Amino acid sequence: MHRFARPGWQDLEDAWESGQIGSRECMMGQVALLDMSAAELDAHLDQMPIDPHFSIFVAALRRRGVPIQVVSDGLDYAIQRILDVHGLGDLPVMANQLVQVGDRSWRLETPYARKTCVRASGNCKCDRLIEQRVRNKKVLFIGDGSSDFCVSGKADFVLAKEKLITHCRSQRIAHAPFENFSDALSLMQMIMDAAGYPG
């Protein structure tokens, strides 16, 4: 947004932060304000860093047969491009869809939105958690922001960063704080060992 959006995106951000609108309405408006080519977007995304321990975290969980997916209220194209650059393009991603509608114009599609979503999100993470619980019985959630508040109270356990730590503490949600994915991996291994998880 800072680099490519026309004026007005910050007003939408402020309205979302104050609770006047949900993230779906906010992001749909912001994406409509983007003025960038696909090449400019790709060049920008290709410079985005990720936690250097994340690929090690993913590999360790896969060795133990733990299913992992990225669930975000962000943009699928951006997430997928960044994961591809870092050799993690095969991770399943569920997020809002960024669709190019002109040389320099875009729109947001929200196939995972739900009318019943408490946070009026583009991607209802609580629905995603219910889907995983049907398949895997227990779900550990890892998050850091306000889009993770609602779903964190429904997970079996939470690894939390930044804003989510404060929320979990205030709501007495079972969680462990972490700073990076090296910490997260150590915590995951302790959790799995305590639960008798194979591997």
mmCIF file of C-alpha atoms in Angstrom:
data_model
loop_
_atom_site.group_PDB
_atom_site.id
_atom_site.type_symbol
_atom_site.label_atom_id
_atom_site.label_comp_id
_atom_site.label_asym_id
_atom_site.label_seq_id
_atom_site.Cartn_x
_atom_site.Cartn_y
_atom_site.Cartn_z
ATOM 1 C CA MET A 1 0.000 0.000 0.000
ATOM 2 C CA HIS A 2 2.766 2.452 0.900
ATOM 3 C CA ARG A 3 4.433 1.917 -2.451
ATOM 4 C CA PHE A 4 1.610 1.337 -4.928
ATOM 5 C CA ALA A 5 -1.732 2.582 -3.564
ATOM 6 C CA ARG A 6 -3.412 5.845 -4.492
ATOM 7 C CA PRO A 7 -4.549 8.168 -1.657
ATOM 8 C CA GLY A 8 -7.366 6.870 0.504
ATOM 9 C CA TRP A 9 -5.910 3.532 1.553
ATOM 10 C CA GLN A 10 -4.855 4.845 4.975
ATOM 11 C CA ASP A 11 -8.401 6.067 5.686
ATOM 12 C CA LEU A 12 -9.632 2.523 5.073
ATOM 13 C CA GLU A 13 -6.877 1.146 7.301
ATOM 14 C CA ASP A 14 -7.852 3.551 10.078
ATOM 15 C CA ALA A 15 -11.537 2.591 9.756
ATOM 16 C CA TRP A 16 -10.600 -1.078 10.049
ATOM 17 C CA GLU A 17 -8.273 -0.524 12.999
ATOM 18 C CA SER A 18 -11.030 1.365 14.842
ATOM 19 C CA GLY A 19 -13.577 -1.387 14.164
ATOM 20 C CA GLN A 20 -15.805 0.670 11.853
ATOM 21 C CA ILE A 21 -15.394 -1.833 9.005
ATOM 22 C CA GLY A 22 -14.226 -5.439 8.691
ATOM 23 C CA SER A 23 -11.011 -6.511 7.001
ATOM 24 C CA ARG A 24 -12.892 -7.698 3.906
ATOM 25 C CA GLU A 25 -14.343 -4.243 3.207
ATOM 26 C CA CYS A 26 -11.013 -2.619 4.049
ATOM 27 C CA MET A 27 -8.956 -4.791 1.739
ATOM 28 C CA MET A 28 -11.424 -4.680 -1.139
ATOM 29 C CA GLY A 29 -11.247 -0.896 -1.042
ATOM 30 C CA GLN A 30 -7.469 -0.841 -0.711
ATOM 31 C CA VAL A 31 -6.863 -3.297 -3.543
ATOM 32 C CA ALA A 32 -9.088 -1.169 -5.804
ATOM 33 C CA LEU A 33 -6.689 1.730 -5.095
ATOM 34 C CA LEU A 34 -3.581 -0.145 -6.241
ATOM 35 C CA ASP A 35 -1.754 1.302 -9.255
ATOM 36 C CA MET A 36 0.940 -1.137 -10.332
ATOM 37 C CA SER A 37 1.828 -3.523 -13.120
ATOM 38 C CA ALA A 38 2.250 -7.252 -12.554
ATOM 39 C CA ALA A 39 5.988 -6.852 -13.202
ATOM 40 C CA GLU A 40 6.264 -4.123 -10.566
ATOM 41 C CA LEU A 41 4.391 -6.273 -8.073
ATOM 42 C CA ASP A 42 6.604 -9.286 -8.754
ATOM 43 C CA ALA A 43 9.800 -7.245 -8.413
ATOM 44 C CA HIS A 44 8.563 -5.881 -5.079
ATOM 45 C CA LEU A 45 7.521 -9.294 -3.743
ATOM 46 C CA ASP A 46 10.788 -10.906 -4.796
ATOM 47 C CA GLN A 47 12.603 -8.621 -2.344
ATOM 48 C CA MET A 48 10.398 -9.503 0.633
ATOM 49 C CA PRO A 49 12.257 -11.364 3.403
ATOM 50 C CA ILE A 50 10.784 -14.157 5.498
ATOM 51 C CA ASP A 51 11.824 -15.591 8.835
ATOM 52 C CA PRO A 52 15.061 -17.459 7.973
ATOM 53 C CA HIS A 53 13.999 -20.356 10.229
ATOM 54 C CA PHE A 54 10.629 -20.922 8.543
ATOM 55 C CA SER A 55 11.864 -23.422 5.926
ATOM 56 C CA ILE A 56 13.595 -25.453 8.669
ATOM 57 C CA PHE A 57 10.355 -25.387 10.688
ATOM 58 C CA VAL A 58 8.338 -26.651 7.717
ATOM 59 C CA ALA A 59 10.849 -29.408 6.922
ATOM 60 C CA ALA A 60 10.909 -30.619 10.539
ATOM 61 C CA LEU A 61 7.119 -30.840 10.739
ATOM 62 C CA ARG A 62 6.937 -32.695 7.451
ATOM 63 C CA ARG A 63 9.490 -35.235 8.660
ATOM 64 C CA ARG A 64 7.154 -35.962 11.562
ATOM 65 C CA GLY A 65 4.124 -36.194 9.301
ATOM 66 C CA VAL A 66 2.453 -33.040 10.633
ATOM 67 C CA PRO A 67 0.152 -31.368 8.071
ATOM 68 C CA ILE A 68 0.782 -27.629 7.749
ATOM 69 C CA GLN A 69 -0.949 -24.912 5.741
ATOM 70 C CA VAL A 70 -0.791 -21.146 5.445
ATOM 71 C CA VAL A 71 -4.123 -19.487 6.263
ATOM 72 C CA SER A 72 -4.148 -15.738 5.772
ATOM 73 C CA ASP A 73 -6.480 -12.778 5.498
ATOM 74 C CA GLY A 74 -3.885 -11.371 3.104
ATOM 75 C CA LEU A 75 -3.327 -11.839 -0.624
ATOM 76 C CA ASP A 76 -2.869 -15.300 -2.132
ATOM 77 C CA TYR A 77 -0.711 -14.110 -5.036
ATOM 78 C CA ALA A 78 1.699 -12.262 -2.764
ATOM 79 C CA ILE A 79 2.013 -15.156 -0.315
ATOM 80 C CA GLN A 80 2.493 -17.731 -3.069
ATOM 81 C CA ARG A 81 5.101 -15.626 -4.880
ATOM 82 C CA ILE A 82 7.118 -15.101 -1.691
ATOM 83 C CA LEU A 83 6.934 -18.801 -0.778
ATOM 84 C CA ASP A 84 8.019 -19.748 -4.319
ATOM 85 C CA VAL A 85 11.075 -17.495 -4.068
ATOM 86 C CA HIS A 86 12.086 -19.228 -0.833
ATOM 87 C CA GLY A 87 11.553 -22.788 -2.091
ATOM 88 C CA LEU A 88 8.295 -23.303 -0.202
ATOM 89 C CA GLY A 89 5.866 -23.031 -3.100
ATOM 90 C CA ASP A 90 4.308 -26.426 -2.392
ATOM 91 C CA LEU A 91 2.814 -25.277 0.924
ATOM 92 C CA PRO A 92 -0.989 -25.092 0.707
ATOM 93 C CA VAL A 93 -2.220 -21.492 0.905
ATOM 94 C CA MET A 94 -5.747 -20.322 1.720
ATOM 95 C CA ALA A 95 -6.123 -16.555 1.375
ATOM 96 C CA ASN A 96 -7.992 -13.812 -0.420
ATOM 97 C CA GLN A 97 -7.521 -13.795 -4.187
ATOM 98 C CA LEU A 98 -5.774 -10.917 -5.922
ATOM 99 C CA VAL A 99 -7.094 -10.594 -9.479
ATOM 100 C CA GLN A 100 -5.617 -8.338 -12.152
ATOM 101 C CA VAL A 101 -8.357 -6.550 -14.106
ATOM 102 C CA GLY A 102 -6.256 -4.118 -16.169
ATOM 103 C CA ASP A 103 -2.633 -3.262 -16.917
ATOM 104 C CA ARG A 104 -2.354 -1.431 -13.578
ATOM 105 C CA SER A 105 -5.612 -2.260 -11.801
ATOM 106 C CA TRP A 106 -6.690 -5.028 -9.432
ATOM 107 C CA ARG A 107 -9.596 -6.363 -7.447
ATOM 108 C CA LEU A 108 -9.961 -8.615 -4.418
ATOM 109 C CA GLU A 109 -12.060 -11.777 -4.400
ATOM 110 C CA THR A 110 -12.906 -13.461 -1.111
ATOM 111 C CA PRO A 111 -13.948 -17.083 -1.671
ATOM 112 C CA TYR A 112 -13.401 -17.917 2.010
ATOM 113 C CA ALA A 113 -15.534 -15.101 3.447
ATOM 114 C CA ARG A 114 -18.585 -15.998 5.539
ATOM 115 C CA LYS A 115 -21.584 -13.798 6.382
ATOM 116 C CA THR A 116 -21.421 -15.168 9.926
ATOM 117 C CA CYS A 117 -17.749 -14.212 10.429
ATOM 118 C CA VAL A 118 -17.510 -12.251 13.680
ATOM 119 C CA ARG A 119 -14.625 -10.149 12.359
ATOM 120 C CA ALA A 120 -16.135 -9.634 8.866
ATOM 121 C CA SER A 121 -12.876 -10.991 7.429
ATOM 122 C CA GLY A 122 -12.122 -11.797 3.829
ATOM 123 C CA ASN A 123 -10.970 -15.234 4.996
ATOM 124 C CA CYS A 124 -12.877 -16.624 7.991
ATOM 125 C CA LYS A 125 -10.084 -18.399 9.863
ATOM 126 C CA CYS A 126 -12.571 -19.979 12.267
ATOM 127 C CA ASP A 127 -14.113 -21.861 9.327
ATOM 128 C CA ARG A 128 -10.664 -22.995 8.225
ATOM 129 C CA LEU A 129 -9.988 -24.301 11.740
ATOM 130 C CA ILE A 130 -13.255 -26.266 11.766
ATOM 131 C CA GLU A 131 -12.265 -27.892 8.463
ATOM 132 C CA GLN A 132 -8.900 -28.925 9.888
ATOM 133 C CA ARG A 133 -10.405 -30.265 13.092
ATOM 134 C CA VAL A 134 -12.615 -32.622 11.059
ATOM 135 C CA ARG A 135 -9.523 -33.947 9.275
ATOM 136 C CA ASN A 136 -6.931 -33.860 12.043
ATOM 137 C CA LYS A 137 -8.887 -33.707 15.332
ATOM 138 C CA LYS A 138 -6.400 -31.373 17.022
ATOM 139 C CA VAL A 139 -5.250 -28.038 15.635
ATOM 140 C CA LEU A 140 -2.313 -25.924 16.732
ATOM 141 C CA PHE A 141 -2.551 -22.352 15.498
ATOM 142 C CA ILE A 142 0.372 -19.982 14.907
ATOM 143 C CA GLY A 143 -0.332 -16.274 14.539
ATOM 144 C CA ASP A 144 0.625 -12.718 15.342
ATOM 145 C CA GLY A 145 -2.112 -10.208 14.554
ATOM 146 C CA SER A 146 -5.669 -9.078 15.119
ATOM 147 C CA SER A 147 -7.032 -11.300 12.331
ATOM 148 C CA ASP A 148 -5.975 -14.209 14.583
ATOM 149 C CA PHE A 149 -7.879 -13.109 17.698
ATOM 150 C CA CYS A 150 -11.143 -14.935 17.073
ATOM 151 C CA VAL A 151 -9.690 -18.220 15.844
ATOM 152 C CA SER A 152 -7.069 -18.417 18.603
ATOM 153 C CA GLY A 153 -9.785 -19.080 21.164
ATOM 154 C CA LYS A 154 -10.947 -22.134 19.198
ATOM 155 C CA ALA A 155 -7.578 -23.855 18.636
ATOM 156 C CA ASP A 156 -6.245 -26.566 20.937
ATOM 157 C CA PHE A 157 -3.103 -24.548 21.507
ATOM 158 C CA VAL A 158 -1.580 -21.348 20.110
ATOM 159 C CA LEU A 159 1.944 -20.204 19.347
ATOM 160 C CA ALA A 160 1.673 -16.419 19.497
ATOM 161 C CA LYS A 161 3.717 -13.401 18.448
ATOM 162 C CA GLU A 162 3.244 -9.665 18.867
ATOM 163 C CA LYS A 163 -0.416 -8.528 19.255
ATOM 164 C CA LEU A 164 -1.659 -12.091 19.621
ATOM 165 C CA ILE A 165 0.363 -12.612 22.811
ATOM 166 C CA THR A 166 -1.485 -9.765 24.540
ATOM 167 C CA HIS A 167 -4.832 -11.061 23.317
ATOM 168 C CA CYS A 168 -4.163 -14.616 24.489
ATOM 169 C CA ARG A 169 -3.071 -13.380 27.893
ATOM 170 C CA SER A 170 -6.127 -11.159 28.327
ATOM 171 C CA GLN A 171 -8.500 -13.933 27.239
ATOM 172 C CA ARG A 172 -6.643 -16.687 29.132
ATOM 173 C CA ILE A 173 -6.110 -18.693 25.951
ATOM 174 C CA ALA A 174 -3.577 -21.538 26.211
ATOM 175 C CA HIS A 175 -0.542 -20.337 24.307
ATOM 176 C CA ALA A 176 3.217 -20.030 24.212
ATOM 177 C CA PRO A 177 4.943 -16.849 23.002
ATOM 178 C CA PHE A 178 7.660 -17.082 20.353
ATOM 179 C CA GLU A 179 9.923 -14.632 18.538
ATOM 180 C CA ASN A 180 10.935 -16.601 15.458
ATOM 181 C CA PHE A 181 10.412 -20.002 13.875
ATOM 182 C CA SER A 182 13.462 -21.450 15.594
ATOM 183 C CA ASP A 183 11.620 -20.827 18.883
ATOM 184 C CA ALA A 184 8.410 -22.159 17.334
ATOM 185 C CA LEU A 185 10.122 -25.384 16.271
ATOM 186 C CA SER A 186 11.477 -26.017 19.771
ATOM 187 C CA LEU A 187 8.013 -25.417 21.211
ATOM 188 C CA MET A 188 6.359 -27.655 18.627
ATOM 189 C CA GLN A 189 8.766 -30.487 19.339
ATOM 190 C CA MET A 190 8.048 -30.253 23.078
ATOM 191 C CA ILE A 191 4.294 -30.204 22.447
ATOM 192 C CA MET A 192 4.443 -33.210 20.105
ATOM 193 C CA ASP A 193 6.723 -35.190 22.415
ATOM 194 C CA ALA A 194 4.440 -34.513 25.386
ATOM 195 C CA ALA A 195 1.432 -35.634 23.339
ATOM 196 C CA GLY A 196 3.205 -38.789 22.163
ATOM 197 C CA TYR A 197 3.136 -37.643 18.532
ATOM 198 C CA PRO A 198 5.018 -40.145 16.318
ATOM 199 C CA GLY A 199 8.415 -39.338 14.853
#
